[in-house]
Amino acid sequence: MRAGDELEPLRVTPDRYLTVRYAGASGDFNPIHIDEEFARQVGLPGRILHGLYTMAQVARAHTDAGGPASLKRLSVQFRGMGVPEAELVVTGTVREVRDDAVAVVESSCEQDGKRIIRNAEAELRLEP
Amino acid sequence: MAVNTDVIGKTFAPATYAVGREKIREYAHAVGETDPLYLDVEAARAAGYADVVAPPMFAVVYSLPAVWPALFDEEVGIDFARMVHGAQEFEWGPVVVAGDEITTTASLKDASERRGNGVFVFESVSVNGRGETVCTGLWSNIVRSA
């Protein structure tokens, strides 16, 4: 991995019931993610994706090549809201490689042309 | 909103989470992971792990039982209906596998007011049964003004 290399872009379209499955899998049952009526009542367009589900897609784009032990650190900023039934696209670029041991990767996640995760920064452990 | 900065540094009760094989599989399926390390015991063992491996973001699952009570703490005083998740960071140590018991302790690292909104940063530190820190999390939540 070298500075300027790009991650293999990750594309995924969460289906209509994804938020329900993620709520069960993660333990986060906030009704804005699973109850259409409640979400509208609090001024949202409808049920929204869990930010940590979207972050998991960003993480996946980083570990697909090197496996789970390669991800040392990941930080993200959530902006806007992700929704089910629209494609998420995660892209990233290696900013620098330190001592041939750690790659620093900048990435973001877009949906419908909006960056719902931006300024994501990861450190990947490289194979010795 | 008025932010009670006296409560910065408060540490909340630890919570221990027993990592189960089927829970890892359920989580992996929900987020779309297909790596056999997460799903297939034989594949995980062949790679040198004792059991199926938890994807890094499974940290959410074992951390939340300690983080929820911190978010709802009365002294911290977050209005949950106005809260949005602003930012998140995780740093990982040794991987977690099914059979591990992970103990997480949450604390309020910072609380401030920014442009009228409350900003609350919680830290979670998760330790496995061998005393190794498997994950440290920073959970930044913004509580919008009325």
PDB file of C-alpha atoms in Angstrom:
ATOM      1  CA  MET A   1       0.000   0.000   0.000  1.00  0.00           C
ATOM      2  CA  ARG A   2       1.330   3.409  -0.991  1.00  0.00           C
ATOM      3  CA  ALA A   3       0.232   7.023  -0.602  1.00  0.00           C
ATOM      4  CA  GLY A   4      -2.356   7.795  -3.255  1.00  0.00           C
ATOM      5  CA  ASP A   5      -3.645   4.207  -3.528  1.00  0.00           C
ATOM      6  CA  GLU A   6      -7.415   3.954  -3.434  1.00  0.00           C
ATOM      7  CA  LEU A   7      -9.541   1.502  -1.485  1.00  0.00           C
ATOM      8  CA  GLU A   8     -11.712  -0.787  -3.567  1.00  0.00           C
ATOM      9  CA  PRO A   9     -14.982   1.207  -3.464  1.00  0.00           C
ATOM     10  CA  LEU A  10     -17.716  -0.505  -1.444  1.00  0.00           C
ATOM     11  CA  ARG A  11     -21.286  -0.268  -2.711  1.00  0.00           C
ATOM     12  CA  VAL A  12     -24.223  -1.554  -0.723  1.00  0.00           C
ATOM     13  CA  THR A  13     -27.946  -0.878  -0.808  1.00  0.00           C
ATOM     14  CA  PRO A  14     -29.554  -1.462   2.600  1.00  0.00           C
ATOM     15  CA  ASP A  15     -32.944  -3.067   2.028  1.00  0.00           C
ATOM     16  CA  ARG A  16     -36.192  -1.890   3.517  1.00  0.00           C
ATOM     17  CA  TYR A  17     -35.895  -4.018   6.677  1.00  0.00           C
ATOM     18  CA  LEU A  18     -32.173  -3.535   7.247  1.00  0.00           C
ATOM     19  CA  THR A  19     -32.663  -1.101  10.116  1.00  0.00           C
ATOM     20  CA  VAL A  20     -34.765  -3.674  11.954  1.00  0.00           C
ATOM     21  CA  ARG A  21     -32.101  -6.355  11.559  1.00  0.00           C
ATOM     22  CA  TYR A  22     -29.343  -3.955  12.590  1.00  0.00           C
ATOM     23  CA  ALA A  23     -31.364  -2.849  15.629  1.00  0.00           C
ATOM     24  CA  GLY A  24     -31.651  -6.477  16.718  1.00  0.00           C
ATOM     25  CA  ALA A  25     -28.025  -7.260  15.968  1.00  0.00           C
ATOM     26  CA  SER A  26     -26.626  -4.165  17.698  1.00  0.00           C
ATOM     27  CA  GLY A  27     -29.114  -3.628  20.523  1.00  0.00           C
ATOM     28  CA  ASP A  28     -29.909  -0.050  19.396  1.00  0.00           C
ATOM     29  CA  PHE A  29     -33.716   0.096  19.217  1.00  0.00           C
ATOM     30  CA  ASN A  30     -34.074   3.884  18.976  1.00  0.00           C
ATOM     31  CA  PRO A  31     -37.502   4.190  17.247  1.00  0.00           C
ATOM     32  CA  ILE A  32     -36.203   6.740  14.688  1.00  0.00           C
ATOM     33  CA  HIS A  33     -34.582   3.734  12.996  1.00  0.00           C
ATOM     34  CA  ILE A  34     -37.439   1.238  13.086  1.00  0.00           C
ATOM     35  CA  ASP A  35     -40.754   3.098  13.372  1.00  0.00           C
ATOM     36  CA  GLU A  36     -41.791   5.098  10.280  1.00  0.00           C
ATOM     37  CA  GLU A  37     -44.555   6.979  12.075  1.00  0.00           C
ATOM     38  CA  PHE A  38     -42.380   7.917  15.056  1.00  0.00           C
ATOM     39  CA  ALA A  39     -39.590   9.099  12.752  1.00  0.00           C
ATOM     40  CA  ARG A  40     -42.010  11.411  10.885  1.00  0.00           C
ATOM     41  CA  GLN A  41     -43.417  12.746  14.157  1.00  0.00           C
ATOM     42  CA  VAL A  42     -39.957  13.956  15.193  1.00  0.00           C
ATOM     43  CA  GLY A  43     -39.438  15.706  11.856  1.00  0.00           C
ATOM     44  CA  LEU A  44     -37.443  13.118   9.926  1.00  0.00           C
ATOM     45  CA  PRO A  45     -38.298  12.101   6.363  1.00  0.00           C
ATOM     46  CA  GLY A  46     -38.866   8.563   7.637  1.00  0.00           C
ATOM     47  CA  ARG A  47     -36.813   5.838   9.282  1.00  0.00           C
ATOM     48  CA  ILE A  48     -33.098   6.595   9.051  1.00  0.00           C
ATOM     49  CA  LEU A  49     -30.066   4.315   9.059  1.00  0.00           C
ATOM     50  CA  HIS A  50     -28.125   3.867  12.281  1.00  0.00           C
ATOM     51  CA  GLY A  51     -24.960   5.954  11.990  1.00  0.00           C
ATOM     52  CA  LEU A  52     -23.011   3.011  13.397  1.00  0.00           C
ATOM     53  CA  TYR A  53     -24.369   0.759  10.611  1.00  0.00           C
ATOM     54  CA  THR A  54     -23.027   3.233   8.061  1.00  0.00           C
ATOM     55  CA  MET A  55     -19.739   3.369   9.968  1.00  0.00           C
ATOM     56  CA  ALA A  56     -19.648  -0.452   9.783  1.00  0.00           C
ATOM     57  CA  GLN A  57     -19.775  -0.141   5.969  1.00  0.00           C
ATOM     58  CA  VAL A  58     -16.820   2.261   6.104  1.00  0.00           C
ATOM     59  CA  ALA A  59     -14.976  -0.227   8.342  1.00  0.00           C
ATOM     60  CA  ARG A  60     -15.784  -3.046   5.909  1.00  0.00           C
ATOM     61  CA  ALA A  61     -14.262  -1.118   3.003  1.00  0.00           C
ATOM     62  CA  HIS A  62     -11.033  -1.016   5.032  1.00  0.00           C
ATOM     63  CA  THR A  63     -10.929  -4.645   6.195  1.00  0.00           C
ATOM     64  CA  ASP A  64     -12.010  -6.381   2.970  1.00  0.00           C
ATOM     65  CA  ALA A  65      -8.371  -6.556   1.870  1.00  0.00           C
ATOM     66  CA  GLY A  66      -6.454  -7.153   5.122  1.00  0.00           C
ATOM     67  CA  GLY A  67      -9.009  -8.778   7.453  1.00  0.00           C
ATOM     68  CA  PRO A  68     -10.317  -7.763  10.877  1.00  0.00           C
ATOM     69  CA  ALA A  69      -6.936  -7.551  12.625  1.00  0.00           C
ATOM     70  CA  SER A  70      -5.693  -4.954  10.115  1.00  0.00           C
ATOM     71  CA  LEU A  71      -7.990  -2.180  11.347  1.00  0.00           C
ATOM     72  CA  LYS A  72      -6.235  -0.321  14.150  1.00  0.00           C
ATOM     73  CA  ARG A  73      -8.309   2.837  14.358  1.00  0.00           C
ATOM     74  CA  LEU A  74     -11.290   4.436  12.630  1.00  0.00           C
ATOM     75  CA  SER A  75     -12.834   7.818  13.315  1.00  0.00           C
ATOM     76  CA  VAL A  76     -15.812   9.290  11.453  1.00  0.00           C
ATOM     77  CA  GLN A  77     -18.018  12.360  11.460  1.00  0.00           C
ATOM     78  CA  PHE A  78     -21.715  11.828  10.812  1.00  0.00           C
ATOM     79  CA  ARG A  79     -23.388  14.397   8.570  1.00  0.00           C
ATOM     80  CA  GLY A  80     -26.936  14.297   7.305  1.00  0.00           C
ATOM     81  CA  MET A  81     -28.915  11.085   7.484  1.00  0.00           C
ATOM     82  CA  GLY A  82     -28.733   7.821   5.626  1.00  0.00           C
ATOM     83  CA  VAL A  83     -31.933   6.115   4.529  1.00  0.00           C
ATOM     84  CA  PRO A  84     -32.820   2.530   3.537  1.00  0.00           C
ATOM     85  CA  GLU A  85     -33.311   1.507  -0.106  1.00  0.00           C
ATOM     86  CA  ALA A  86     -30.670   3.816  -1.568  1.00  0.00           C
ATOM     87  CA  GLU A  87     -27.094   2.893  -2.433  1.00  0.00           C
ATOM     88  CA  LEU A  88     -24.225   3.728  -0.097  1.00  0.00           C
ATOM     89  CA  VAL A  89     -20.800   4.209  -1.669  1.00  0.00           C
ATOM     90  CA  VAL A  90     -17.649   4.173   0.448  1.00  0.00           C
ATOM     91  CA  THR A  91     -14.457   5.475  -1.141  1.00  0.00           C
ATOM     92  CA  GLY A  92     -11.057   6.095   0.383  1.00  0.00           C
ATOM     93  CA  THR A  93      -7.464   7.050  -0.399  1.00  0.00           C
ATOM     94  CA  VAL A  94      -4.222   6.240   1.384  1.00  0.00           C
ATOM     95  CA  ARG A  95      -2.781   9.519   2.655  1.00  0.00           C
ATOM     96  CA  GLU A  96       0.516   8.220   4.007  1.00  0.00           C
ATOM     97  CA  VAL A  97       2.368   5.097   5.047  1.00  0.00           C
ATOM     98  CA  ARG A  98       4.358   5.291   8.274  1.00  0.00           C
ATOM     99  CA  ASP A  99       7.469   3.123   8.713  1.00  0.00           C
ATOM    100  CA  ASP A 100       6.070   0.501   6.293  1.00  0.00           C
ATOM    101  CA  ALA A 101       3.826  -0.537   9.214  1.00  0.00           C
ATOM    102  CA  VAL A 102       0.721   1.651   9.266  1.00  0.00           C
ATOM    103  CA  ALA A 103      -1.292   3.161   6.419  1.00  0.00           C
ATOM    104  CA  VAL A 104      -3.395   6.239   7.120  1.00  0.00           C
ATOM    105  CA  VAL A 105      -6.529   6.217   4.964  1.00  0.00           C
ATOM    106  CA  GLU A 106      -9.033   9.022   4.421  1.00  0.00           C
ATOM    107  CA  SER A 107     -12.514   8.026   3.358  1.00  0.00           C
ATOM    108  CA  SER A 108     -16.139   9.037   3.134  1.00  0.00           C
ATOM    109  CA  CYS A 109     -19.569   7.506   2.531  1.00  0.00           C
ATOM    110  CA  GLU A 110     -22.023   8.991   0.031  1.00  0.00           C
ATOM    111  CA  GLN A 111     -25.677   8.398  -0.582  1.00  0.00           C
ATOM    112  CA  ASP A 112     -27.543  10.206  -3.377  1.00  0.00           C
ATOM    113  CA  GLY A 113     -24.560  12.509  -3.834  1.00  0.00           C
ATOM    114  CA  LYS A 114     -24.488  13.588  -0.168  1.00  0.00           C
ATOM    115  CA  ARG A 115     -21.627  12.703   2.124  1.00  0.00           C
ATOM    116  CA  ILE A 116     -23.347  11.162   5.134  1.00  0.00           C
ATOM    117  CA  ILE A 117     -19.964  10.242   6.634  1.00  0.00           C
ATOM    118  CA  ARG A 118     -17.102  12.581   5.982  1.00  0.00           C
ATOM    119  CA  ASN A 119     -13.578  13.155   7.228  1.00  0.00           C
ATOM    120  CA  ALA A 120     -13.247   9.502   8.104  1.00  0.00           C
ATOM    121  CA  GLU A 121      -9.685   8.587   9.011  1.00  0.00           C
ATOM    122  CA  ALA A 122      -8.358   5.090   9.563  1.00  0.00           C
ATOM    123  CA  GLU A 123      -5.074   3.475  10.488  1.00  0.00           C
ATOM    124  CA  LEU A 124      -4.418   0.082   8.933  1.00  0.00           C
ATOM    125  CA  ARG A 125      -1.752  -2.322  10.166  1.00  0.00           C
ATOM    126  CA  LEU A 126       0.261  -3.545   7.204  1.00  0.00           C
ATOM    127  CA  GLU A 127       1.628  -7.071   6.891  1.00  0.00           C
ATOM    128  CA  PRO A 128       5.262  -7.234   8.062  1.00  0.00           C
TER     129      PRO A 128
ATOM    130  CA  MET B   1     -28.657  24.354  26.293  1.00  0.00           C
ATOM    131  CA  ALA B   2     -27.111  24.621  29.762  1.00  0.00           C
ATOM    132  CA  VAL B   3     -24.337  22.056  30.085  1.00  0.00           C
ATOM    133  CA  ASN B   4     -23.319  20.785  33.503  1.00  0.00           C
ATOM    134  CA  THR B   5     -19.521  20.696  33.221  1.00  0.00           C
ATOM    135  CA  ASP B   6     -19.163  19.586  36.869  1.00  0.00           C
ATOM    136  CA  VAL B   7     -20.010  16.085  35.733  1.00  0.00           C
ATOM    137  CA  ILE B   8     -17.000  15.789  33.359  1.00  0.00           C
ATOM    138  CA  GLY B   9     -14.896  12.829  34.446  1.00  0.00           C
ATOM    139  CA  LYS B  10     -17.798  10.865  35.876  1.00  0.00           C
ATOM    140  CA  THR B  11     -17.241   7.134  35.448  1.00  0.00           C
ATOM    141  CA  PHE B  12     -20.171   4.763  35.126  1.00  0.00           C
ATOM    142  CA  ALA B  13     -20.686   1.191  36.282  1.00  0.00           C
ATOM    143  CA  PRO B  14     -18.799  -1.370  34.169  1.00  0.00           C
ATOM    144  CA  ALA B  15     -20.791  -3.925  32.180  1.00  0.00           C
ATOM    145  CA  THR B  16     -19.587  -7.370  31.125  1.00  0.00           C
ATOM    146  CA  TYR B  17     -20.705  -8.848  27.808  1.00  0.00           C
ATOM    147  CA  ALA B  18     -20.270 -12.534  26.917  1.00  0.00           C
ATOM    148  CA  VAL B  19     -19.525 -12.776  23.194  1.00  0.00           C
ATOM    149  CA  GLY B  20     -21.540 -15.549  21.538  1.00  0.00           C
ATOM    150  CA  ARG B  21     -20.892 -17.319  18.243  1.00  0.00           C
ATOM    151  CA  GLU B  22     -24.437 -16.859  16.942  1.00  0.00           C
ATOM    152  CA  LYS B  23     -24.471 -13.184  17.972  1.00  0.00           C
ATOM    153  CA  ILE B  24     -21.319 -12.583  15.916  1.00  0.00           C
ATOM    154  CA  ARG B  25     -22.959 -14.321  12.957  1.00  0.00           C
ATOM    155  CA  GLU B  26     -26.181 -12.318  13.393  1.00  0.00           C
ATOM    156  CA  TYR B  27     -24.193  -9.067  13.502  1.00  0.00           C
ATOM    157  CA  ALA B  28     -22.013 -10.059  10.535  1.00  0.00           C
ATOM    158  CA  HIS B  29     -25.097 -10.854   8.435  1.00  0.00           C
ATOM    159  CA  ALA B  30     -26.795  -7.575   9.405  1.00  0.00           C
ATOM    160  CA  VAL B  31     -23.858  -5.441   8.269  1.00  0.00           C
ATOM    161  CA  GLY B  32     -23.125  -7.526   5.172  1.00  0.00           C
ATOM    162  CA  GLU B  33     -19.838  -9.119   6.250  1.00  0.00           C
ATOM    163  CA  THR B  34     -18.987 -12.251   4.258  1.00  0.00           C
ATOM    164  CA  ASP B  35     -15.465 -13.085   5.498  1.00  0.00           C
ATOM    165  CA  PRO B  36     -15.549 -16.737   6.695  1.00  0.00           C
ATOM    166  CA  LEU B  37     -13.535 -15.683   9.778  1.00  0.00           C
ATOM    167  CA  TYR B  38     -16.784 -14.180  11.126  1.00  0.00           C
ATOM    168  CA  LEU B  39     -19.075 -17.012  10.101  1.00  0.00           C
ATOM    169  CA  ASP B  40     -17.266 -20.346   9.947  1.00  0.00           C
ATOM    170  CA  VAL B  41     -15.638 -21.862  13.045  1.00  0.00           C
ATOM    171  CA  GLU B  42     -13.356 -24.109  10.995  1.00  0.00           C
ATOM    172  CA  ALA B  43     -12.119 -21.202   8.891  1.00  0.00           C
ATOM    173  CA  ALA B  44     -11.445 -19.171  12.051  1.00  0.00           C
ATOM    174  CA  ARG B  45      -9.562 -22.071  13.684  1.00  0.00           C
ATOM    175  CA  ALA B  46      -7.547 -22.677  10.519  1.00  0.00           C
ATOM    176  CA  ALA B  47      -6.453 -19.027  10.761  1.00  0.00           C
ATOM    177  CA  GLY B  48      -5.310 -19.538  14.345  1.00  0.00           C
ATOM    178  CA  TYR B  49      -8.302 -18.164  16.244  1.00  0.00           C
ATOM    179  CA  ALA B  50     -10.113 -20.076  18.985  1.00  0.00           C
ATOM    180  CA  ASP B  51     -13.548 -19.409  17.482  1.00  0.00           C
ATOM    181  CA  VAL B  52     -15.308 -17.094  15.026  1.00  0.00           C
ATOM    182  CA  VAL B  53     -13.881 -13.556  15.042  1.00  0.00           C
ATOM    183  CA  ALA B  54     -15.979 -10.484  15.823  1.00  0.00           C
ATOM    184  CA  PRO B  55     -15.869  -7.830  13.080  1.00  0.00           C
ATOM    185  CA  PRO B  56     -14.181  -4.673  14.426  1.00  0.00           C
ATOM    186  CA  MET B  57     -17.472  -2.732  14.548  1.00  0.00           C
ATOM    187  CA  PHE B  58     -18.954  -5.480  16.770  1.00  0.00           C
ATOM    188  CA  ALA B  59     -17.391  -3.210  19.419  1.00  0.00           C
ATOM    189  CA  VAL B  60     -20.765  -1.438  19.336  1.00  0.00           C
ATOM    190  CA  VAL B  61     -22.468  -4.601  20.605  1.00  0.00           C
ATOM    191  CA  TYR B  62     -20.202  -5.265  23.589  1.00  0.00           C
ATOM    192  CA  SER B  63     -19.771  -1.564  24.475  1.00  0.00           C
ATOM    193  CA  LEU B  64     -23.390  -0.422  24.406  1.00  0.00           C
ATOM    194  CA  PRO B  65     -24.466  -2.115  27.664  1.00  0.00           C
ATOM    195  CA  ALA B  66     -21.970   0.176  29.426  1.00  0.00           C
ATOM    196  CA  VAL B  67     -22.563   3.244  27.229  1.00  0.00           C
ATOM    197  CA  TRP B  68     -26.397   3.363  27.365  1.00  0.00           C
ATOM    198  CA  PRO B  69     -26.601   4.066  31.119  1.00  0.00           C
ATOM    199  CA  ALA B  70     -24.038   6.872  30.665  1.00  0.00           C
ATOM    200  CA  LEU B  71     -26.147   8.482  27.903  1.00  0.00           C
ATOM    201  CA  PHE B  72     -29.227   8.332  30.133  1.00  0.00           C
ATOM    202  CA  ASP B  73     -27.484   9.473  33.328  1.00  0.00           C
ATOM    203  CA  GLU B  74     -29.567  12.114  35.114  1.00  0.00           C
ATOM    204  CA  GLU B  75     -26.569  14.178  36.213  1.00  0.00           C
ATOM    205  CA  VAL B  76     -25.317  14.355  32.616  1.00  0.00           C
ATOM    206  CA  GLY B  77     -28.844  15.429  31.688  1.00  0.00           C
ATOM    207  CA  ILE B  78     -29.003  14.688  27.953  1.00  0.00           C
ATOM    208  CA  ASP B  79     -32.389  15.303  26.318  1.00  0.00           C
ATOM    209  CA  PHE B  80     -32.487  12.115  24.287  1.00  0.00           C
ATOM    210  CA  ALA B  81     -35.127  13.402  21.853  1.00  0.00           C
ATOM    211  CA  ARG B  82     -32.730  16.191  20.754  1.00  0.00           C
ATOM    212  CA  MET B  83     -29.592  14.082  20.606  1.00  0.00           C
ATOM    213  CA  VAL B  84     -27.781  13.245  17.377  1.00  0.00           C
ATOM    214  CA  HIS B  85     -24.637  11.163  16.957  1.00  0.00           C
ATOM    215  CA  GLY B  86     -21.970  13.633  15.817  1.00  0.00           C
ATOM    216  CA  ALA B  87     -18.813  11.566  15.592  1.00  0.00           C
ATOM    217  CA  GLN B  88     -17.386   8.212  16.580  1.00  0.00           C
ATOM    218  CA  GLU B  89     -13.924   6.813  16.956  1.00  0.00           C
ATOM    219  CA  PHE B  90     -12.737   3.318  17.817  1.00  0.00           C
ATOM    220  CA  GLU B  91      -9.214   2.080  18.361  1.00  0.00           C
ATOM    221  CA  TRP B  92      -8.753  -1.679  18.427  1.00  0.00           C
ATOM    222  CA  GLY B  93      -6.295  -3.996  20.160  1.00  0.00           C
ATOM    223  CA  PRO B  94      -6.314  -7.802  19.938  1.00  0.00           C
ATOM    224  CA  VAL B  95      -9.318  -9.221  18.053  1.00  0.00           C
ATOM    225  CA  VAL B  96     -12.356 -10.476  19.960  1.00  0.00           C
ATOM    226  CA  VAL B  97     -13.583 -14.016  19.369  1.00  0.00           C
ATOM    227  CA  ALA B  98     -16.681 -15.961  20.440  1.00  0.00           C
ATOM    228  CA  GLY B  99     -16.251 -17.099  24.029  1.00  0.00           C
ATOM    229  CA  ASP B 100     -14.534 -13.892  25.174  1.00  0.00           C
ATOM    230  CA  GLU B 101     -16.013 -11.937  28.053  1.00  0.00           C
ATOM    231  CA  ILE B 102     -15.557  -8.208  27.530  1.00  0.00           C
ATOM    232  CA  THR B 103     -15.877  -5.701  30.347  1.00  0.00           C
ATOM    233  CA  THR B 104     -16.508  -2.107  29.303  1.00  0.00           C
ATOM    234  CA  THR B 105     -16.286   1.000  31.434  1.00  0.00           C
ATOM    235  CA  ALA B 106     -17.719   4.297  30.181  1.00  0.00           C
ATOM    236  CA  SER B 107     -16.912   7.795  31.368  1.00  0.00           C
ATOM    237  CA  LEU B 108     -17.852  11.332  30.392  1.00  0.00           C
ATOM    238  CA  LYS B 109     -14.680  12.725  28.856  1.00  0.00           C
ATOM    239  CA  ASP B 110     -15.942  16.169  27.903  1.00  0.00           C
ATOM    240  CA  ALA B 111     -19.080  18.300  27.955  1.00  0.00           C
ATOM    241  CA  SER B 112     -19.287  21.762  26.410  1.00  0.00           C
ATOM    242  CA  GLU B 113     -21.546  24.199  24.694  1.00  0.00           C
ATOM    243  CA  ARG B 114     -20.885  25.024  21.059  1.00  0.00           C
ATOM    244  CA  ARG B 115     -23.061  27.483  19.139  1.00  0.00           C
ATOM    245  CA  GLY B 116     -25.883  26.882  21.579  1.00  0.00           C
ATOM    246  CA  ASN B 117     -25.726  23.105  21.253  1.00  0.00           C
ATOM    247  CA  GLY B 118     -24.485  20.735  23.945  1.00  0.00           C
ATOM    248  CA  VAL B 119     -21.576  18.508  22.956  1.00  0.00           C
ATOM    249  CA  PHE B 120     -20.987  15.378  25.072  1.00  0.00           C
ATOM    250  CA  VAL B 121     -18.030  13.067  24.518  1.00  0.00           C
ATOM    251  CA  PHE B 122     -18.081   9.687  26.241  1.00  0.00           C
ATOM    252  CA  GLU B 123     -15.152   7.309  26.366  1.00  0.00           C
ATOM    253  CA  SER B 124     -15.537   3.535  26.560  1.00  0.00           C
ATOM    254  CA  VAL B 125     -12.689   1.190  27.423  1.00  0.00           C
ATOM    255  CA  SER B 126     -13.274  -2.515  26.762  1.00  0.00           C
ATOM    256  CA  VAL B 127     -11.017  -5.181  28.278  1.00  0.00           C
ATOM    257  CA  ASN B 128     -10.994  -8.952  27.656  1.00  0.00           C
ATOM    258  CA  GLY B 129     -10.544 -11.710  30.248  1.00  0.00           C
ATOM    259  CA  ARG B 130      -6.749 -11.576  29.838  1.00  0.00           C
ATOM    260  CA  GLY B 131      -6.696  -7.903  30.808  1.00  0.00           C
ATOM    261  CA  GLU B 132      -5.958  -6.723  27.255  1.00  0.00           C
ATOM    262  CA  THR B 133      -7.688  -3.575  26.007  1.00  0.00           C
ATOM    263  CA  VAL B 134      -9.560  -4.750  22.915  1.00  0.00           C
ATOM    264  CA  CYS B 135     -11.227  -1.445  22.091  1.00  0.00           C
ATOM    265  CA  THR B 136     -11.372   2.186  23.152  1.00  0.00           C
ATOM    266  CA  GLY B 137     -14.296   4.245  21.881  1.00  0.00           C
ATOM    267  CA  LEU B 138     -15.045   7.959  21.738  1.00  0.00           C
ATOM    268  CA  TRP B 139     -18.770   8.657  21.347  1.00  0.00           C
ATOM    269  CA  SER B 140     -19.547  12.306  20.483  1.00  0.00           C
ATOM    270  CA  ASN B 141     -23.174  13.308  20.805  1.00  0.00           C
ATOM    271  CA  ILE B 142     -24.704  16.673  20.011  1.00  0.00           C
ATOM    272  CA  VAL B 143     -27.820  17.836  21.818  1.00  0.00           C
ATOM    273  CA  ARG B 144     -29.517  20.446  19.665  1.00  0.00           C
ATOM    274  CA  SER B 145     -30.878  23.575  21.293  1.00  0.00           C
ATOM    275  CA  ALA B 146     -34.657  23.983  21.422  1.00  0.00           C
TER     276      ALA B 146
END
